[in-house]
Coordinates of C-alpha atoms in Angstrom, one line a residue:
Chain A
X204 CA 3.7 -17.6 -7.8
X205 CA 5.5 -15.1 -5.8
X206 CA 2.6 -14.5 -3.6
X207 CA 2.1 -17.9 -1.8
X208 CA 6.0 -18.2 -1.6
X209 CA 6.4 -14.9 0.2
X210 CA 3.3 -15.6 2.3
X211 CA 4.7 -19.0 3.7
X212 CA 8.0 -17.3 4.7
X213 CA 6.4 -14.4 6.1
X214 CA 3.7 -16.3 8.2
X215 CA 6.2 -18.4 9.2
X216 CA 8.8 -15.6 10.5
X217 CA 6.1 -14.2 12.6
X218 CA 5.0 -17.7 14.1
X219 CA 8.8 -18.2 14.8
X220 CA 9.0 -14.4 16.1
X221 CA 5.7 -15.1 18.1
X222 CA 6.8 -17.9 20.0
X223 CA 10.5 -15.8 20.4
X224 CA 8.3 -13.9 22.6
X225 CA 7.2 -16.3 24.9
X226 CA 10.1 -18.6 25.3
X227 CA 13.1 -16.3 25.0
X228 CA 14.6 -16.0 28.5
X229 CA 16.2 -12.8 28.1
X230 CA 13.6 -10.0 27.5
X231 CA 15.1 -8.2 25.0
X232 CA 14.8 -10.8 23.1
X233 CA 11.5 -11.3 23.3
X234 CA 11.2 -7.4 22.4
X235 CA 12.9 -8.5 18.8
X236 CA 10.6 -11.5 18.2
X237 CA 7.9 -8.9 18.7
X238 CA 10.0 -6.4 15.7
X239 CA 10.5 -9.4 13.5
X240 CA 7.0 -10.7 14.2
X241 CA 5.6 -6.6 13.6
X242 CA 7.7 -6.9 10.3
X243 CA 6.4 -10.0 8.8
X244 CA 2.4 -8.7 9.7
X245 CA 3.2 -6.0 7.8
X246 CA 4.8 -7.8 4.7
X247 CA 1.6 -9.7 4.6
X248 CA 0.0 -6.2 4.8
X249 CA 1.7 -5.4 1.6
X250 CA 0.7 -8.6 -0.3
X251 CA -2.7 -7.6 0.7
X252 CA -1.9 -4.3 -1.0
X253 CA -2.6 -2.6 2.3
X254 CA 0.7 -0.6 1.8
X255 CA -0.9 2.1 4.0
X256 CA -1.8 -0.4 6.7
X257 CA 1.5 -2.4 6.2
X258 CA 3.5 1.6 7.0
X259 CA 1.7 2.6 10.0
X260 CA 2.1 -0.9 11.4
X261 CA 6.2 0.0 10.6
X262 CA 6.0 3.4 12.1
X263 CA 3.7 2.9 15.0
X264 CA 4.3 -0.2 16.8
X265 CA 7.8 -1.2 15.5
X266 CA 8.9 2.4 15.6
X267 CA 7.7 4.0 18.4
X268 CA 6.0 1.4 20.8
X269 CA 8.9 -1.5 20.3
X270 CA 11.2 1.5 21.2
X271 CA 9.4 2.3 24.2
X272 CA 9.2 -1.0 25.4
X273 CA 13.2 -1.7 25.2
X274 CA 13.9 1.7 26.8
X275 CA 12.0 0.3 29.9
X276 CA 13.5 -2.6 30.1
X277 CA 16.6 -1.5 29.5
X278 CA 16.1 1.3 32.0
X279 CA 14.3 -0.8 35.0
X280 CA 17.0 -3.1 34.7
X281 CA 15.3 -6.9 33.8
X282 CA 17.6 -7.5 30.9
X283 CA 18.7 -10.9 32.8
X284 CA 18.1 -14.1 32.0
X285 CA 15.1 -15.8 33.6
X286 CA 14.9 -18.7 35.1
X287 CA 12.7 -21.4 34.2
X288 CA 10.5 -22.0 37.1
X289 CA 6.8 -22.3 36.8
X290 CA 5.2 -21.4 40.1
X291 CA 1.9 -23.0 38.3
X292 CA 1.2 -26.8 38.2
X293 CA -0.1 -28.6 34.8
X294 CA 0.4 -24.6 33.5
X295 CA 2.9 -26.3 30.8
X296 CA 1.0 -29.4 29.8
X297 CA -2.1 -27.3 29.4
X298 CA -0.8 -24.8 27.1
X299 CA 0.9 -27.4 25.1
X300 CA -2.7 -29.1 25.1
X301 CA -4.0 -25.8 23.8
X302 CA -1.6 -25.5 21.1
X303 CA -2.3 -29.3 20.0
X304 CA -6.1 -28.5 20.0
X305 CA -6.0 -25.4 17.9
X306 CA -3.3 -26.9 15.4
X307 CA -5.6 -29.4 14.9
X308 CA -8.7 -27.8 14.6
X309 CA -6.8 -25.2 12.0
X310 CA -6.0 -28.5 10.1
X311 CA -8.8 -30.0 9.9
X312 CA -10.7 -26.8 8.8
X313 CA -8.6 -26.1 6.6
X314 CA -8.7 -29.7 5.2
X315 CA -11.9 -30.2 5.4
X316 CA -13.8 -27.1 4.1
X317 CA -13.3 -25.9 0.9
X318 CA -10.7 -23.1 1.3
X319 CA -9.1 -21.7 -1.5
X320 CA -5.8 -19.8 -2.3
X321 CA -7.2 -16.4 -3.3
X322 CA -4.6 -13.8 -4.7
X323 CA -4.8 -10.5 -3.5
X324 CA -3.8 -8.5 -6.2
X325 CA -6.6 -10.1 -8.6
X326 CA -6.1 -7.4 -11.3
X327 CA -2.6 -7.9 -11.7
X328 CA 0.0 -5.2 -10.2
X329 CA -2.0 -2.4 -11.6
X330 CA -1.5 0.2 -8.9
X331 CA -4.8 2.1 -10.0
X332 CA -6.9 -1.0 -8.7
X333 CA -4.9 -1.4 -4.9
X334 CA -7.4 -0.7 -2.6
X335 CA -5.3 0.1 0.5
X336 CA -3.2 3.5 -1.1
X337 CA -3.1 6.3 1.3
X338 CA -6.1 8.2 -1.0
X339 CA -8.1 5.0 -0.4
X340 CA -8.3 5.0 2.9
X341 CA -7.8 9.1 3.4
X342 CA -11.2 9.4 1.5
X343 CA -14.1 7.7 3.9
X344 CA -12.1 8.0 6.9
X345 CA -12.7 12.1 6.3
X346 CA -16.4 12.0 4.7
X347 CA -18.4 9.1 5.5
X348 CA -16.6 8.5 9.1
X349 CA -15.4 12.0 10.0
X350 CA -17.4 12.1 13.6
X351 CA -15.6 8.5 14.3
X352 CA -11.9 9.8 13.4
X353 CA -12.4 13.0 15.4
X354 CA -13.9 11.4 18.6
X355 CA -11.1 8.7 18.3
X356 CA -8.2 11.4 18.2
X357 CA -10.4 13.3 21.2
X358 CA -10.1 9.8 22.8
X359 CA -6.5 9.6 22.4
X360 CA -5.9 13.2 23.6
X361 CA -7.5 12.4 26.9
X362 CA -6.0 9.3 27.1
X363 CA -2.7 11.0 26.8
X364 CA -3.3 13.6 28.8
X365 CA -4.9 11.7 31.5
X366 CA -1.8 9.6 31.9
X367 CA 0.7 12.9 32.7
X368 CA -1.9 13.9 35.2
X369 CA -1.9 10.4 36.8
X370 CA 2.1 10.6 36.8
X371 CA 1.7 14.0 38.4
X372 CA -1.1 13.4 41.3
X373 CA 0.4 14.2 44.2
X374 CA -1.7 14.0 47.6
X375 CA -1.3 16.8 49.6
X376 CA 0.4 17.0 53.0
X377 CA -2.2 17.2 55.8
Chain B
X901 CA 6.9 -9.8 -15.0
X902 CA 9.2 -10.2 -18.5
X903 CA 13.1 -10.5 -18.1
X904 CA 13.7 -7.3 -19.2
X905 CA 11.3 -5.3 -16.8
X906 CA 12.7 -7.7 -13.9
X907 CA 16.3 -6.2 -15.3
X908 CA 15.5 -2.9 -15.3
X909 CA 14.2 -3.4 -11.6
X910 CA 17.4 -5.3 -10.5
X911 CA 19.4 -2.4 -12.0
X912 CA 17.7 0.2 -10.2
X913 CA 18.7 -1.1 -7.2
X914 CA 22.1 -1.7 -8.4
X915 CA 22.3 2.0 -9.1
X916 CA 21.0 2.9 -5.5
X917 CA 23.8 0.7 -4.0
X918 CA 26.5 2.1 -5.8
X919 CA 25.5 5.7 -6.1
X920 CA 25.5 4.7 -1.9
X921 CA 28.7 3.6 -1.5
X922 CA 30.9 6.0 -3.7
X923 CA 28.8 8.8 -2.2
X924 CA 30.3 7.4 1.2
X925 CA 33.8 7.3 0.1
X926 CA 33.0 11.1 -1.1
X927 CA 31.3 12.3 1.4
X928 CA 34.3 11.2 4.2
X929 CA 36.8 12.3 2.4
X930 CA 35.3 15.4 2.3
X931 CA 34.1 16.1 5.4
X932 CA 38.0 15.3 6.8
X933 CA 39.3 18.0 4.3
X934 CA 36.5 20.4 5.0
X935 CA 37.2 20.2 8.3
X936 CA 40.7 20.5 8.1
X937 CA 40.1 23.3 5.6
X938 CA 38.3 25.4 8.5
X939 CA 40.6 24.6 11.2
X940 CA 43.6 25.5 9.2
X941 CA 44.8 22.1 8.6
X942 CA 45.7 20.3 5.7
X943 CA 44.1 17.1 6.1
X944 CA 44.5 13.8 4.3
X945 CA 46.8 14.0 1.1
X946 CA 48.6 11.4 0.5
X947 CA 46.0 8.4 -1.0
X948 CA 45.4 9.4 -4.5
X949 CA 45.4 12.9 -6.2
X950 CA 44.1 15.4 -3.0
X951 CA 44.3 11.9 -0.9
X952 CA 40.5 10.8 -2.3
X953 CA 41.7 7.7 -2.2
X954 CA 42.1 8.2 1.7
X955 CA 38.7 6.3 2.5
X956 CA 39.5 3.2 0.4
X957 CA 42.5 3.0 2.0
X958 CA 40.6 3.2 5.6
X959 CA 38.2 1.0 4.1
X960 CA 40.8 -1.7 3.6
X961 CA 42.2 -1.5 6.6
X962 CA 39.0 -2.2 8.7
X963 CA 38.3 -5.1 6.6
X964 CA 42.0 -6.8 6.9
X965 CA 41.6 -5.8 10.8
X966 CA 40.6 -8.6 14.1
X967 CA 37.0 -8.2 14.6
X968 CA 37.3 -8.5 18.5
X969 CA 34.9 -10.1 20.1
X970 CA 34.4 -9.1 23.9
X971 CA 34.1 -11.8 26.5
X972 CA 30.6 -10.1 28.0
X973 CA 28.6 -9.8 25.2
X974 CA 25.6 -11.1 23.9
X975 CA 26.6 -12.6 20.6
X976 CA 23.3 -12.8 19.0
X977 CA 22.5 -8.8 19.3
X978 CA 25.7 -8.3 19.1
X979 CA 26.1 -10.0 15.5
X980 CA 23.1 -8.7 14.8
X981 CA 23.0 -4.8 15.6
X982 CA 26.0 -3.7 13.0
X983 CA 23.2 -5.6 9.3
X984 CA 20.4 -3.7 11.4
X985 CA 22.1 -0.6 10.8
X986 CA 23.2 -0.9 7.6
X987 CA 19.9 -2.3 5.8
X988 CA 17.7 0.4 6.5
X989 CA 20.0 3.3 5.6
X990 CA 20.2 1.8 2.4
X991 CA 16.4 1.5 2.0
X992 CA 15.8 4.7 3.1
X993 CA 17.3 6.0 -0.3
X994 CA 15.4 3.3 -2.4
X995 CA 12.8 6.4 -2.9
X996 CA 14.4 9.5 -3.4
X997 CA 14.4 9.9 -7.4
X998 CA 18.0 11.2 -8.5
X999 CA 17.1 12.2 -11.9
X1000 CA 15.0 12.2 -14.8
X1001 CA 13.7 8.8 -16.4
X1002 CA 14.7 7.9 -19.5
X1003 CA 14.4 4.9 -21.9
X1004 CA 16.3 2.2 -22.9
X1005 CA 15.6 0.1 -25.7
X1006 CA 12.3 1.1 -25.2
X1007 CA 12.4 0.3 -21.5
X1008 CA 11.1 3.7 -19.6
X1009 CA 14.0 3.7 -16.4
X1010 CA 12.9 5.9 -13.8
X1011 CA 16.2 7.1 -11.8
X1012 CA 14.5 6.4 -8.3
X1013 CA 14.8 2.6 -6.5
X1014 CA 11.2 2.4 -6.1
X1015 CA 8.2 4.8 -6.8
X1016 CA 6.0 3.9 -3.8
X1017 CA 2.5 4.9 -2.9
X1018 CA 3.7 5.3 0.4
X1019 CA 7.1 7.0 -0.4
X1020 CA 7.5 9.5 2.4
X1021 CA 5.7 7.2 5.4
X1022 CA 8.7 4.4 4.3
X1023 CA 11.5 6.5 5.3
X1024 CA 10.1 7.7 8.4
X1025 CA 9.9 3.8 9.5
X1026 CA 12.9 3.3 8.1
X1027 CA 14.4 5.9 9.7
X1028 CA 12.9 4.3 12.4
X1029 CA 14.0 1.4 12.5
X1030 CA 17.8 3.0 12.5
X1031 CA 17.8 3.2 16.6
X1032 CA 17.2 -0.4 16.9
X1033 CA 21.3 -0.8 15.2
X1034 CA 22.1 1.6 18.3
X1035 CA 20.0 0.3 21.5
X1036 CA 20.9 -3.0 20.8
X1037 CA 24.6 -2.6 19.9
X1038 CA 24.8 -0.5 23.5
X1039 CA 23.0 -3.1 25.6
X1040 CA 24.7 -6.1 23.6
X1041 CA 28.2 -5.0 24.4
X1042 CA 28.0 -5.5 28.2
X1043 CA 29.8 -2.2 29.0
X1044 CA 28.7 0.8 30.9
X1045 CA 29.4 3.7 28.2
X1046 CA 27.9 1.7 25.0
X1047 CA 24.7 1.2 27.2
X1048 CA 24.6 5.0 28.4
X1049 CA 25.0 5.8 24.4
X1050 CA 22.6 3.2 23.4
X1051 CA 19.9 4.7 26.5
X1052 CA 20.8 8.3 24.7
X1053 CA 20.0 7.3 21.5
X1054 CA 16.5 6.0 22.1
X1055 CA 15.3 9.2 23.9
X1056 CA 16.8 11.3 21.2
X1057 CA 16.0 9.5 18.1
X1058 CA 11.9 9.6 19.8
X1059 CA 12.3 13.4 20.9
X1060 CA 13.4 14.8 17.0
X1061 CA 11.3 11.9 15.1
X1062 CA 8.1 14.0 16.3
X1063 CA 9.7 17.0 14.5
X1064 CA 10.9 15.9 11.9
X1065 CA 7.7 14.2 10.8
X1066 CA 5.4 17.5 10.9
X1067 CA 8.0 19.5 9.3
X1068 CA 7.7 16.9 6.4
X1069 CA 3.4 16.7 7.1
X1070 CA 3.5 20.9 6.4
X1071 CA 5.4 19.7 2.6
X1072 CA 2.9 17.1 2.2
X1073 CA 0.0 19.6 2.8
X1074 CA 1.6 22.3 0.3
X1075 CA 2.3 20.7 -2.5
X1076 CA -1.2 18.8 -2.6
X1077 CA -2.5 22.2 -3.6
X1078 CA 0.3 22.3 -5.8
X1079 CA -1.7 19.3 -8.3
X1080 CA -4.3 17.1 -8.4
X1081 CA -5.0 15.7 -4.8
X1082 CA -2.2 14.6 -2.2
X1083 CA 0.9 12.5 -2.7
X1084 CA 3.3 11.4 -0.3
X1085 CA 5.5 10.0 -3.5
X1086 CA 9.0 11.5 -3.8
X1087 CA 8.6 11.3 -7.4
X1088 CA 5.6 13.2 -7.8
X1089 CA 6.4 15.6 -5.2
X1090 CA 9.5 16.5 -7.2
X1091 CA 7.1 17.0 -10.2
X1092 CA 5.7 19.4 -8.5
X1093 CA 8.4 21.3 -7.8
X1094 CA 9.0 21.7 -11.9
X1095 CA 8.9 25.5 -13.2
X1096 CA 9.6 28.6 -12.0
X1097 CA 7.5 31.8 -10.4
X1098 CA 7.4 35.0 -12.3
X1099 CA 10.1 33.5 -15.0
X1100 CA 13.3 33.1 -12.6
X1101 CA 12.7 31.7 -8.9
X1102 CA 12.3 28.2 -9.1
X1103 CA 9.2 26.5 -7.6
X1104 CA 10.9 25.2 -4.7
X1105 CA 8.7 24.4 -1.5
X1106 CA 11.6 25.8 0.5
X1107 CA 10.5 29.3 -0.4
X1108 CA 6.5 28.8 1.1
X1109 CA 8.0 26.5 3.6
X1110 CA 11.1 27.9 4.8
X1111 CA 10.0 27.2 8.6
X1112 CA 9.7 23.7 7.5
X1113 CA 12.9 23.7 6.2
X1114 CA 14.7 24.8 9.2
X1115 CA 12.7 22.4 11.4
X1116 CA 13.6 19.5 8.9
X1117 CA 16.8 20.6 8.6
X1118 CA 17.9 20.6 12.5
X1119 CA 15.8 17.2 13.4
X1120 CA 17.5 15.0 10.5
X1121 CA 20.9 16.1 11.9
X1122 CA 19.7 14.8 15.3
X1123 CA 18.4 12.0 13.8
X1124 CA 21.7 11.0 12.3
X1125 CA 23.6 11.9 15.5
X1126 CA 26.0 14.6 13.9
X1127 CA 27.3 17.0 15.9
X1128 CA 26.1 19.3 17.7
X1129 CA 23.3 16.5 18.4
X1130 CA 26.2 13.8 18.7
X1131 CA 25.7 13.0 22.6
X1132 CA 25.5 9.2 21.6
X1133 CA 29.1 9.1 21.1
X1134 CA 30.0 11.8 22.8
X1135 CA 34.1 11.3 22.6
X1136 CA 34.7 13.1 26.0
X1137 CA 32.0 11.2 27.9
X1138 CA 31.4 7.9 26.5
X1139 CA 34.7 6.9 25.0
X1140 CA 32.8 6.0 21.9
X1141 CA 29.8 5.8 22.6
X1142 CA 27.4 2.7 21.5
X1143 CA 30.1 1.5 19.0
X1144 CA 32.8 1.3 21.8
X1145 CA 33.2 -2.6 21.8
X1146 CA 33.5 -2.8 18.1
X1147 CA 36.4 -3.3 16.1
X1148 CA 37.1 -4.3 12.4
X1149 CA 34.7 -4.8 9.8
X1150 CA 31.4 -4.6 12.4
X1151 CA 33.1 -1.1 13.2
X1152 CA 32.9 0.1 9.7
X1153 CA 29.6 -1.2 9.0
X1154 CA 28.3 1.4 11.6
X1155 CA 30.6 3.7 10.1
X1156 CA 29.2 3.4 6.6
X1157 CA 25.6 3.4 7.4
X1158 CA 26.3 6.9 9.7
X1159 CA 27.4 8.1 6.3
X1160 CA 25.0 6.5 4.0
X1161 CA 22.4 8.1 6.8
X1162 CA 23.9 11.4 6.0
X1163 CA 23.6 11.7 2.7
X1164 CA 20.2 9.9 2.0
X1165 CA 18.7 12.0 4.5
X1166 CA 20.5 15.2 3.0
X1167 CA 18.8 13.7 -0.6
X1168 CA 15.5 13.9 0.9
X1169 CA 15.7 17.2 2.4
X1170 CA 16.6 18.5 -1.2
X1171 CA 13.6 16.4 -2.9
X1172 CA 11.5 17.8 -0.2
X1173 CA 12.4 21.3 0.0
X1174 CA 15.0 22.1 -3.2
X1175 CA 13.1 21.0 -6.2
X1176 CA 15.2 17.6 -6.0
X1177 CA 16.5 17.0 -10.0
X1178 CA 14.4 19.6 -11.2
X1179 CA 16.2 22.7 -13.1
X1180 CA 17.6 24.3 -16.2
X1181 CA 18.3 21.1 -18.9
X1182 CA 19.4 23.6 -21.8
X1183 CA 17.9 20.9 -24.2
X1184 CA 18.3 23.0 -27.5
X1185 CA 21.8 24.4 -27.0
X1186 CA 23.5 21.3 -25.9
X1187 CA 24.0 17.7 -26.8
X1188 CA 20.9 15.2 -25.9
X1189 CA 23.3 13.4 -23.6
X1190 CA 24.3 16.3 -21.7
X1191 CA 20.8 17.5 -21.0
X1192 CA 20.0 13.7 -20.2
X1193 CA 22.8 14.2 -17.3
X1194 CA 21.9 17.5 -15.9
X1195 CA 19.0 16.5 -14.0
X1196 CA 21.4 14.1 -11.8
X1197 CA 23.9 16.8 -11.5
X1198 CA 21.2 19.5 -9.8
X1199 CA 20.2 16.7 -7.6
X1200 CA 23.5 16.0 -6.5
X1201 CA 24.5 19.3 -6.2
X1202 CA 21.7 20.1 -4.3
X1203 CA 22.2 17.1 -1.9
X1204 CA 26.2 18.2 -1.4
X1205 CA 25.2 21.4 -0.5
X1206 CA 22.8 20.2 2.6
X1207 CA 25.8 17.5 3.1
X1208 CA 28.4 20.7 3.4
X1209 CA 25.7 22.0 6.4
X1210 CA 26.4 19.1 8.1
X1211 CA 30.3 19.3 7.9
X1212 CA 29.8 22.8 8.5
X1213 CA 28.1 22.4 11.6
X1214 CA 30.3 19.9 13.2
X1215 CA 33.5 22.2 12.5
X1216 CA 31.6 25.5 14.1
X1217 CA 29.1 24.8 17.4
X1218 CA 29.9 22.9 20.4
X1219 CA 28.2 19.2 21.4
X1220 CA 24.5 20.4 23.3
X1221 CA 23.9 19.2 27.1
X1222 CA 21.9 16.4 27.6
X1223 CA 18.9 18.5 28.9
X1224 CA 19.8 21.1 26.3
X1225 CA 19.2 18.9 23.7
X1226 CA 15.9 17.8 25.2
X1227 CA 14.5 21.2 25.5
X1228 CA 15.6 22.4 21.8
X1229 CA 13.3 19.1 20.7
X1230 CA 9.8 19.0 23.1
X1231 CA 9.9 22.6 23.8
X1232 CA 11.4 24.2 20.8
X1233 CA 11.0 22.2 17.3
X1234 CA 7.8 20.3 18.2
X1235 CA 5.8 23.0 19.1
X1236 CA 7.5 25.8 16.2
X1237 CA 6.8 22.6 14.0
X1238 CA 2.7 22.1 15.0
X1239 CA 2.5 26.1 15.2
X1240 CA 3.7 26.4 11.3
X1241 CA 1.6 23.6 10.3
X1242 CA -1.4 24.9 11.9
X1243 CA -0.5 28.5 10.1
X1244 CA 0.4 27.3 6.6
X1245 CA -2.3 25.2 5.9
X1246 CA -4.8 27.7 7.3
X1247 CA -3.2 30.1 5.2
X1248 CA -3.3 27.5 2.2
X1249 CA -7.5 26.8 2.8
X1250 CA -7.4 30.4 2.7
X1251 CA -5.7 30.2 -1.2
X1252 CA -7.9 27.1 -2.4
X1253 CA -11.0 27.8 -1.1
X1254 CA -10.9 32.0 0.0
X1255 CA -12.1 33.3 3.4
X1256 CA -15.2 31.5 5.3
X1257 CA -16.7 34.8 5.5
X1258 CA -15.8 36.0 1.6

């Protein structure tokens, strides 16, 4: 019982923190719909028993990405209020269109089909059966798909680096 | 889930918010007569026996004070910021176990808020999600110095976060070859801290990971914004730093959770590093309820005596520079921090498995 009530609330926390993102006028507080939405995702996470997944999500992109992106708009200086002109014409009414269409079609799926209310944690609470503890994961991520994780973090180590030298390219005087 | 196991959840987190809150009243108190103690003061006396009633006193006061609310701010955040900082410093100590289970009414209590998979990776995000309380406080106050202390904040919680995660990584690493497979549970990590070597040194992983332990030690005291790592509210320079436009009850709540931050993250350097409740229980020469007890009473005396480095350390070294404190993190703990995790668990493979070429 607890499950569907929790995921109602949570879905509907990050919908609400979703659309803070796009309507807030202040940017900072779009940067806090994107925590609160970050927050419910990883709730869900949890009633998934992903608690790994539902952590990293925390730790990653609430934690250290979130934090970045308030510094820089803290530090460039757009924490003013917009205003709300929209240099494109119909833009509004066709998003709102959009929105309609994919409501709908979500509803009448949904309706429709035969989807069912599955409950994640099918064998009870029993932590022995979660399928998302750190072990879980830890094991085929470093046997079965140990050339994938290392040429990821490579990937990532390039990346990085590749960035400072970007910020560092100077062209020399002639 | 019966009634009684749903009790028995309830009161664990009962337990965590109280043990919380009169550890805060404590833990000021003491750190004012500490303080005063080393600067040849006397400090407060006059609340209570030895004035430890001082804090309630304070406490009181805040709470029948005007919150003021500036004309420039922006309400929401600024409503906001002051929960944001108290939530997560009490979650943080939802999984450090503070003593031994034991059973009620055939009940098994564990002595920890929650025993989670994931123990150690929640209060990194929680700790975490602690800076958001200061940036947005800063920026929502509409002043100059709260912003500059918020701005500080950010870079400095980011800079020692790095640090204080691989020091806590290198523990991980050690004492999965210290049982069966890894854990990054408090509770079991504690476990495996249980014993002694050769009869009389405990099995403490701050012995095998005394680097660790320094690294840990320095980046939780930046990450709580003690002195010497205090340049968010740096008195001289920012008036008060990112809690300058507070007053009243929003005041005290960042007060509270600075101190509730203090000792949680003083509780998990001693689960970490100092055997957490484990030691001597003297079950056969003393009363059941005694040896019951003394499992708490290590912890806490083990906690207290990180908390006293803290105190210690705000009445001896002076606040760092700016840049100082930004070299001491990238180009000091960081790299010491990756350097002794690359050495011990090399010279752990070594241990478990012997040499490559052996």
């Amino acid at each position: 019982m607890v499950e569907p009530i929790l995921f109602v609330l949570m879905s509907m926390a990050a919908l609400a923190g979703a659309v803070t993102v796009v309507a807030a006028r202040n940017p900072v507080y779009s940067a806090m719909g994107l925590l609160g939405t970050l927050f419910s995702v990883a709730v869900l996470y949890v009633l998934q028993l992903a608690h790994l997944v539902a952590a990293v999500q925390v730790i990653v992109y609430a934690g250290a990405v979130l934090t970045l992106f308030l510094f820089v708009i803290m530090l460039i200086g757009v924490d003013k209020e917009e205003h709300w002109e929209e240099p494109l014409r119909y833009q509004r009414s066709f998003v709102a269109g959009m929105a309609g269409v994919v409501v709908l079609m979500a509803a009448g799926l949904t309706f429709f089909t035969d989807f069912d209310w599955v409950p994640a944690a099918v064998g009870g609470t029993d932590p022995s059966r979660t399928i998302g503890t750190v072990q879980a994961i830890a094991e085929p991520m470093f046997t079965d798909w140990v050339l994938a994780f290392e040429a990821t973090a490579l990937l990532l180590t390039i990346a990085a680096a590749g960035a400072i030298a970007l910020a560092h390219y100077r062209r020399r005087p002639h | 889930m019966s009634l009684a196991e749903f009790g028995i959840v309830f009161l664990r987190a009962l337990m965590v918010f109280g043990l919380l809150l009169v550890a805060t009243i404590v833990n000021i108190w003491a750190e004012r007569k500490i303080l005063a103690d080393m600067q040849a003061r006397i400090g407060p006396n006059r609340a209570g026996p030895f004035g430890i009633l001082q804090t309630v006193a304070d406490g009181l006061k805040l709470f029948f004070k005007e919150s003021i609310t500036p004309r420039k701010v922006e309400l929401g955040m600024y409503m906001l910021a002051p929960f944001l900082a108290v939530i997560p410093a009490f979650l943080i100590f939802m999984m450090v176990p503070f003593g031994r289970p034991f059973t009620i009414g055939g009940n098994e209590v564990a002595l920890v808020g929650a025993d989670l998979n994931i123990g150690l990776l929640f209060v990194l995000a929680m700790s975490s999600m602690a800076v958001y309380a200061v940036v947005l406080a800063g920026w929502s106050s509409g002043s100059k110095y709260p912003l500059l202390g918020g701005v500080r904040a950010t870079a400095q919680a980011i800079s020692y976060e790095a640090a204080m995660g691989l020091a806590m990584v290198a523990v991980v690493v050690y004492s999965a070859t210290q049982g069966d497979g890894g854990t990054l549970s408090l509770v079991e990590i504690v476990e495996r801290q249980n014993g002694t070597w050769a009869g009389f040194i405990p099995r403490w992983n701050l012995f095998p990971q005394v680097a660790a332990f320094v690294i840990f030690l320095l980046a939780i005291i930046a990450e709580t914004n003690r002195a010497p790592f205090d340049l968010v509210e740096a008195e001289q320079e920012l008036v008060g730093g990112f809690h300058t436009e507070y007053s009243g009850m929003r005041f005290a709540m960042f007060f509270l959770a600075e101190y509730i931050n203090i000792f949680s993250m003083s509780a998990i350097a001693a689960t970490l590093f100092l055997g957490g409740w484990s030691g001597p229980t003297f079950e056969d020469s003393v009363p059941a309820f005694i040896s019951a007890i003394l499992p708490t009473v290590w912890f806490l005396l083990k906690t207290y005596a990180i908390v006293f480095i803290f105190f210690w350390l705000r009445a001896t070294l002076p606040r760092l520079r700016y840049d100082q404190l930004m070299t001491l993190g990238w180009k000091g703990l960081i790299p010491a921090a990756v350097v002794w995790l690359i050495v011990s668990t090399i010279s752990m493979g070594f241990r478990q498995f012997g040499a490559p070429w052996g």
